[in-house]
């Protein structure tokens, strides 16, 4: 049921509460009496020129008769429908007026609408809480992962430091080994005399590859 149908249904119930079927029947009876009075006036027109009842009220009377007939049929259908609805809800139409019955239906309808709105509000609140809990769990997992990474980071740095130190020692050992091998391939062929007799003097050592 669309919003417009629900709105029109509520309006119809509110109108039924305010105007009982008995009041509609009374009002229609008064309209019938008025229509008969107009019809009597038209039929009673005289031959005098100034008597213009038929000219003035003929079209109006015809339209009134059509509308009275239409409303009479609608009222008959409404009374029949009221009896059927009362029987459906196990009510006696003789003991319950239409306005009071419509009041019960309207109250029940309003309770259903309020219950539906409350249920929708609860569902929205629960959905929001689920999203918040999901976000909270996600943040906790992220924080746990970050903490784990922070705890693992020093260990990784220590491992990297050890690897670099081992590589440095290995490179140094390789270099020293190469220097020793190079020294083994050299032989001393000449040593020059000191430059002068002083605290500081220089001599030249000449090496040759074997």
Coordinates of N, CA and C in Angstrom, one line a residue, residues 2-160:
X2 N 0.6 2.1 -0.9 CA 1.5 3.3 -1.1 C 1.1 4.3 0.0
X3 N 1.9 5.4 0.1 CA 1.6 6.4 1.2 C 0.3 7.1 1.0
X4 N 0.0 7.4 -0.3 CA -1.3 8.1 -0.6 C -2.5 7.2 -0.2
X5 N -2.4 5.9 -0.4 CA -3.5 5.0 0.0 C -3.7 5.0 1.5
X6 N -2.5 4.9 2.2 CA -2.6 4.9 3.7 C -3.2 6.2 4.2
X7 N -2.8 7.3 3.5 CA -3.3 8.6 4.0 C -4.8 8.7 3.7
X8 N -5.2 8.3 2.6 CA -6.7 8.3 2.2 C -7.4 7.4 3.1
X9 N -6.9 6.2 3.5 CA -7.5 5.3 4.4 C -7.7 5.9 5.7
X10 N -6.7 6.6 6.2 CA -6.7 7.2 7.5 C -7.8 8.3 7.5
X11 N -7.8 9.1 6.5 CA -8.8 10.2 6.4 C -10.2 9.6 6.4
X12 N -10.4 8.5 5.6 CA -11.7 7.9 5.6 C -12.2 7.5 7.0
X13 N -11.3 6.9 7.7 CA -11.6 6.4 9.1 C -11.9 7.6 10.0
X14 N -11.1 8.7 9.9 CA -11.4 9.9 10.7 C -12.7 10.5 10.4
X15 N -13.1 10.5 9.1 CA -14.4 11.0 8.7 C -15.5 10.1 9.2
X16 N -15.3 8.8 9.2 CA -16.3 7.9 9.7 C -16.5 8.0 11.2
X17 N -15.4 8.4 11.9 CA -15.6 8.6 13.3 C -16.4 9.9 13.6
X18 N -16.2 10.9 12.7 CA -16.9 12.2 12.9 C -18.4 12.1 12.4
X19 N -18.6 11.4 11.4 CA -20.0 11.4 10.7 C -20.5 9.9 10.7
X20 N -21.4 9.5 11.5 CA -21.9 8.2 11.5 C -22.9 8.0 10.3
X21 N -23.1 6.8 9.9 CA -24.0 6.5 8.8 C -25.4 7.0 9.1
X22 N -25.8 6.9 10.3 CA -27.2 7.4 10.7 C -27.3 8.9 10.4
X23 N -26.3 9.7 10.6 CA -26.3 11.1 10.3 C -26.4 11.3 8.8
X24 N -25.7 10.5 8.0 CA -25.7 10.6 6.5 C -27.1 10.3 6.0
X25 N -27.7 9.3 6.6 CA -29.1 9.0 6.3 C -30.1 10.1 6.6
X26 N -29.9 10.7 7.7 CA -30.7 11.9 8.1 C -30.6 13.0 7.1
X27 N -29.3 13.4 6.8 CA -29.0 14.5 5.9 C -29.6 14.2 4.5
X28 N -29.5 13.0 4.1 CA -30.0 12.6 2.7 C -31.5 12.7 2.7
X29 N -32.1 12.4 3.8 CA -33.6 12.5 4.0 C -34.0 13.9 3.8
X30 N -33.3 14.8 4.5 CA -33.6 16.3 4.4 C -33.5 16.8 3.0
X31 N -32.4 16.3 2.3 CA -32.2 16.7 0.9 C -33.4 16.2 0.0
X32 N -33.9 15.0 0.3 CA -35.0 14.5 -0.5 C -36.3 15.3 -0.3
X33 N -36.5 15.8 1.0 CA -37.6 16.6 1.3 C -37.5 17.9 0.5
X34 N -36.3 18.5 0.5 CA -36.1 19.8 -0.2 C -36.3 19.6 -1.7
X35 N -35.8 18.4 -2.3 CA -36.0 18.1 -3.7 C -37.5 18.0 -4.0
X36 N -38.3 17.4 -3.2 CA -39.7 17.2 -3.4 C -40.4 18.6 -3.4
X37 N -39.9 19.5 -2.5 CA -40.5 20.8 -2.4 C -40.2 21.6 -3.7
X38 N -39.0 21.5 -4.2 CA -38.7 22.1 -5.5 C -39.6 21.5 -6.6
X39 N -39.7 20.2 -6.6 CA -40.5 19.6 -7.7 C -42.0 20.0 -7.6
X40 N -42.5 20.1 -6.4 CA -43.9 20.6 -6.2 C -44.0 22.0 -6.7
X41 N -43.0 22.8 -6.4 CA -43.1 24.2 -6.9 C -43.1 24.3 -8.4
X42 N -42.3 23.5 -9.1 CA -42.2 23.5 -10.5 C -43.6 23.0 -11.1
X43 N -44.1 21.9 -10.5 CA -45.4 21.4 -11.0 C -46.5 22.4 -10.7
X44 N -46.4 23.2 -9.7 CA -47.4 24.2 -9.4 C -47.3 25.5 -10.1
X45 N -46.5 25.6 -11.1 CA -46.3 26.9 -11.8 C -47.6 27.3 -12.4
X46 N -47.9 28.6 -12.3 CA -49.1 29.2 -12.9 C -48.8 29.7 -14.3
X47 N -49.9 30.2 -14.9 CA -49.8 30.7 -16.3 C -49.4 32.2 -16.3
X48 N -49.1 32.8 -15.2 CA -48.8 34.2 -15.2 C -47.4 34.4 -15.7
X49 N -47.1 35.4 -16.5 CA -45.8 35.6 -17.1 C -44.7 35.8 -16.1
X50 N -45.0 36.4 -15.0 CA -44.0 36.6 -14.0 C -43.6 35.3 -13.2
X51 N -44.3 34.3 -13.4 CA -44.1 33.0 -12.7 C -43.0 32.3 -13.6
X52 N -41.8 32.3 -13.1 CA -40.6 31.7 -13.9 C -40.0 30.5 -13.1
X53 N -40.8 29.8 -12.3 CA -40.3 28.7 -11.5 C -39.7 27.6 -12.4
X54 N -40.4 27.2 -13.4 CA -39.9 26.1 -14.3 C -38.6 26.5 -15.0
X55 N -38.5 27.8 -15.5 CA -37.3 28.2 -16.2 C -36.2 28.3 -15.2
X56 N -36.4 28.7 -14.0 CA -35.3 28.9 -13.0 C -34.9 27.6 -12.4
X57 N -35.8 26.7 -12.2 CA -35.5 25.5 -11.3 C -35.5 24.2 -12.1
X58 N -35.8 24.2 -13.4 CA -36.0 22.9 -14.1 C -34.6 22.1 -14.1
X59 N -33.6 22.8 -14.6 CA -32.3 22.2 -14.7 C -31.7 21.8 -13.3
X60 N -32.0 22.7 -12.3 CA -31.5 22.4 -10.9 C -32.2 21.2 -10.4
X61 N -33.5 21.1 -10.6 CA -34.3 20.0 -10.1 C -33.8 18.6 -10.7
X62 N -33.6 18.6 -12.0 CA -33.1 17.4 -12.7 C -31.7 17.0 -12.1
X63 N -30.9 17.9 -11.9 CA -29.5 17.6 -11.3 C -29.7 17.1 -9.9
X64 N -30.6 17.7 -9.1 CA -30.8 17.3 -7.8 C -31.3 15.9 -7.7
X65 N -32.2 15.5 -8.6 CA -32.8 14.2 -8.6 C -31.7 13.1 -8.9
X66 N -30.8 13.5 -9.8 CA -29.7 12.6 -10.2 C -28.8 12.3 -9.0
X67 N -28.4 13.4 -8.4 CA -27.5 13.3 -7.2 C -28.1 12.6 -6.0
X68 N -29.4 12.9 -5.8 CA -30.1 12.2 -4.7 C -30.1 10.7 -5.0
X69 N -30.4 10.3 -6.2 CA -30.4 8.9 -6.6 C -29.0 8.2 -6.4
X70 N -28.0 9.0 -6.8 CA -26.6 8.5 -6.7 C -26.3 8.3 -5.2
X71 N -26.6 9.3 -4.4 CA -26.2 9.3 -3.0 C -27.0 8.2 -2.3
X72 N -28.2 8.0 -2.7 CA -29.0 6.9 -2.1 C -28.4 5.5 -2.3
X73 N -28.0 5.3 -3.5 CA -27.3 4.0 -3.9 C -26.0 3.9 -3.1
X74 N -25.2 5.0 -3.0 CA -24.0 4.9 -2.2 C -24.3 4.6 -0.7
X75 N -25.3 5.3 -0.2 CA -25.7 5.1 1.2 C -26.1 3.6 1.4
X76 N -26.8 3.1 0.5 CA -27.3 1.7 0.6 C -26.1 0.7 0.6
X77 N -25.1 1.0 -0.3 CA -23.9 0.2 -0.3 C -23.1 0.3 1.0
X78 N -23.0 1.5 1.5 CA -22.3 1.8 2.7 C -22.9 1.1 3.9
X79 N -24.2 1.1 4.0 CA -24.9 0.4 5.1 C -24.6 -1.1 5.0
X80 N -24.7 -1.6 3.8 CA -24.4 -3.1 3.5 C -23.0 -3.4 3.9
X81 N -22.1 -2.6 3.5 CA -20.6 -2.8 3.8 C -20.4 -2.8 5.3
X82 N -21.1 -1.9 6.0 CA -20.9 -1.8 7.4 C -21.4 -3.0 8.1
X83 N -22.5 -3.6 7.7 CA -23.0 -4.8 8.3 C -22.0 -6.0 8.0
X84 N -21.5 -6.0 6.8 CA -20.5 -7.1 6.5 C -19.2 -7.0 7.3
X85 N -18.8 -5.8 7.5 CA -17.5 -5.6 8.3 C -17.8 -5.9 9.7
X86 N -19.0 -5.6 10.3 CA -19.3 -5.9 11.6 C -19.3 -7.4 11.8
X87 N -19.9 -8.1 10.9 CA -20.0 -9.6 11.0 C -18.6 -10.2 10.9
X88 N -17.7 -9.6 10.1 CA -16.3 -10.1 10.0 C -15.6 -9.9 11.3
X89 N -15.8 -8.8 12.0 CA -15.2 -8.6 13.3 C -16.0 -9.1 14.5
X90 N -17.0 -9.9 14.2 CA -17.9 -10.4 15.2 C -18.6 -9.3 16.1
X91 N -19.1 -8.3 15.4 CA -19.8 -7.2 16.1 C -21.2 -7.2 15.5
X92 N -22.1 -6.7 16.4 CA -23.5 -6.6 16.0 C -23.8 -5.2 15.6
X93 N -24.1 -4.9 14.3 CA -24.4 -3.6 13.8 C -25.6 -2.9 14.6
X94 N -26.5 -3.7 15.2 CA -27.6 -3.1 15.9 C -27.2 -2.6 17.2
X95 N -26.1 -3.1 17.8 CA -25.6 -2.6 19.1 C -24.5 -1.7 19.0
X96 N -23.9 -1.5 17.8 CA -22.7 -0.6 17.6 C -22.9 0.3 16.4
X97 N -22.8 1.6 16.7 CA -23.0 2.6 15.7 C -21.7 2.6 14.8
X98 N -21.8 3.1 13.6 CA -20.7 3.1 12.7 C -19.5 4.0 13.2
X99 N -19.8 5.1 13.8 CA -18.8 6.0 14.3 C -17.9 5.4 15.4
X100 N -18.6 4.7 16.3 CA -17.9 4.0 17.4 C -17.0 2.8 16.8
X101 N -17.6 2.1 15.8 CA -16.9 1.0 15.2 C -15.7 1.6 14.5
X102 N -15.9 2.7 13.7 CA -14.7 3.3 13.0 C -13.7 3.8 14.0
X103 N -14.1 4.2 15.2 CA -13.2 4.7 16.2 C -12.3 3.5 16.6
X104 N -12.9 2.4 16.8 CA -12.1 1.2 17.2 C -11.1 0.8 16.1
X105 N -11.5 0.8 14.9 CA -10.6 0.5 13.8 C -9.5 1.5 13.7
X106 N -9.9 2.8 13.8 CA -8.9 3.8 13.7 C -7.8 3.7 14.8
X107 N -8.3 3.4 16.0 CA -7.4 3.3 17.2 C -6.4 2.1 16.9
X108 N -7.0 1.0 16.4 CA -6.2 -0.2 16.1 C -5.2 0.1 15.0
X109 N -5.6 0.9 14.0 CA -4.7 1.3 12.9 C -3.6 2.1 13.4
X110 N -3.9 3.1 14.3 CA -2.9 4.0 14.8 C -1.9 3.2 15.7
X111 N -2.4 2.2 16.4 CA -1.5 1.4 17.2 C -0.5 0.6 16.3
X112 N -1.1 0.1 15.2 CA -0.2 -0.7 14.3 C 0.8 0.2 13.7
X113 N 0.4 1.4 13.3 CA 1.4 2.4 12.7 C 2.5 2.8 13.7
X114 N 2.1 3.0 14.9 CA 3.1 3.4 16.0 C 4.0 2.2 16.2
X115 N 3.4 1.0 16.3 CA 4.3 -0.2 16.5 C 5.3 -0.4 15.3
X116 N 4.8 -0.1 14.1 CA 5.7 -0.3 13.0 C 6.8 0.8 13.0
X117 N 6.4 2.0 13.4 CA 7.5 3.1 13.5 C 8.5 2.7 14.6
X118 N 8.0 2.2 15.7 CA 8.9 1.9 16.8 C 9.8 0.7 16.4
X119 N 9.2 -0.2 15.6 CA 10.0 -1.4 15.2 C 11.1 -0.9 14.2
X120 N 10.7 0.0 13.3 CA 11.7 0.5 12.3 C 12.8 1.3 13.1
X121 N 12.4 2.0 14.1 CA 13.4 2.8 14.9 C 14.4 1.8 15.6
X122 N 13.8 0.7 16.1 CA 14.7 -0.3 16.8 C 15.6 -0.9 15.8
X123 N 15.1 -1.3 14.6 CA 15.9 -1.9 13.6 C 17.0 -1.0 13.2
X124 N 16.7 0.3 13.0 CA 17.7 1.3 12.6 C 18.8 1.4 13.7
X125 N 18.3 1.4 14.9 CA 19.3 1.5 16.1 C 20.2 0.3 16.1
X126 N 19.6 -0.9 15.9 CA 20.4 -2.1 16.0 C 21.4 -2.1 14.8
X127 N 20.9 -1.7 13.6 CA 21.8 -1.7 12.5 C 23.0 -0.7 12.7
X128 N 22.7 0.4 13.3 CA 23.7 1.4 13.7 C 24.7 0.8 14.7
X129 N 24.2 0.1 15.7 CA 25.0 -0.5 16.7 C 25.9 -1.6 16.1
X130 N 25.3 -2.4 15.1 CA 26.1 -3.4 14.4 C 27.3 -2.8 13.6
X131 N 27.0 -1.7 13.0 CA 28.0 -1.0 12.2 C 29.1 -0.4 13.1
X132 N 28.7 0.1 14.3 CA 29.6 0.7 15.2 C 30.5 -0.4 15.8
X133 N 29.9 -1.6 16.1 CA 30.6 -2.7 16.6 C 31.6 -3.3 15.6
X134 N 31.1 -3.3 14.4 CA 32.0 -3.8 13.3 C 33.2 -2.9 13.1
X135 N 33.0 -1.5 13.2 CA 34.0 -0.6 13.0 C 35.0 -0.7 14.2
X136 N 34.4 -0.9 15.4 CA 35.2 -1.1 16.6 C 36.1 -2.3 16.5
X137 N 35.5 -3.4 16.1 CA 36.3 -4.6 15.9 C 37.4 -4.5 14.9
X138 N 37.1 -3.8 13.8 CA 38.1 -3.5 12.8 C 39.2 -2.7 13.3
X139 N 38.9 -1.6 14.1 CA 39.9 -0.8 14.6 C 40.8 -1.6 15.6
X140 N 40.2 -2.4 16.4 CA 40.9 -3.3 17.4 C 41.8 -4.2 16.6
X141 N 41.4 -4.8 15.6 CA 42.2 -5.7 14.8 C 43.4 -5.0 14.2
X142 N 43.1 -3.7 13.7 CA 44.2 -2.9 13.1 C 45.2 -2.5 14.2
X143 N 44.7 -2.2 15.3 CA 45.6 -1.8 16.4 C 46.4 -3.0 16.9
X144 N 45.8 -4.2 16.9 CA 46.5 -5.4 17.3 C 47.6 -5.7 16.3
X145 N 47.3 -5.5 15.0 CA 48.2 -5.8 14.0 C 49.4 -4.8 14.0
X146 N 49.0 -3.5 14.3 CA 50.1 -2.5 14.4 C 51.0 -2.8 15.6
X147 N 50.4 -3.2 16.7 CA 51.2 -3.5 17.9 C 52.1 -4.7 17.6
X148 N 51.6 -5.7 16.9 CA 52.4 -6.8 16.6 C 53.6 -6.4 15.7
X149 N 53.3 -5.5 14.7 CA 54.3 -5.1 13.8 C 55.4 -4.3 14.6
X150 N 54.9 -3.5 15.6 CA 55.8 -2.7 16.4 C 56.7 -3.6 17.2
X151 N 56.1 -4.7 17.7 CA 56.9 -5.7 18.5 C 57.9 -6.4 17.7
X152 N 57.5 -6.7 16.4 CA 58.4 -7.4 15.5 C 59.4 -6.5 14.9
X153 N 59.2 -5.3 14.9 CA 60.1 -4.3 14.2 C 61.5 -4.3 14.9
X154 N 61.6 -4.3 16.2 CA 63.0 -4.3 16.8 C 63.7 -5.6 16.5
X155 N 63.0 -6.7 16.5 CA 63.6 -8.0 16.2 C 64.1 -8.0 14.7
X156 N 63.4 -7.4 13.8 CA 63.8 -7.4 12.5 C 65.0 -6.5 12.3
X157 N 65.0 -5.3 13.1 CA 66.2 -4.4 13.1 C 67.4 -5.1 13.6
X158 N 67.2 -5.9 14.7 CA 68.3 -6.6 15.3 C 68.9 -7.7 14.3
X159 N 68.0 -8.3 13.6 CA 68.4 -9.3 12.6 C 69.2 -8.7 11.5
X160 N 68.6 -7.5 11.0 CA 69.3 -6.8 10.0 C 70.7 -6.3 10.4

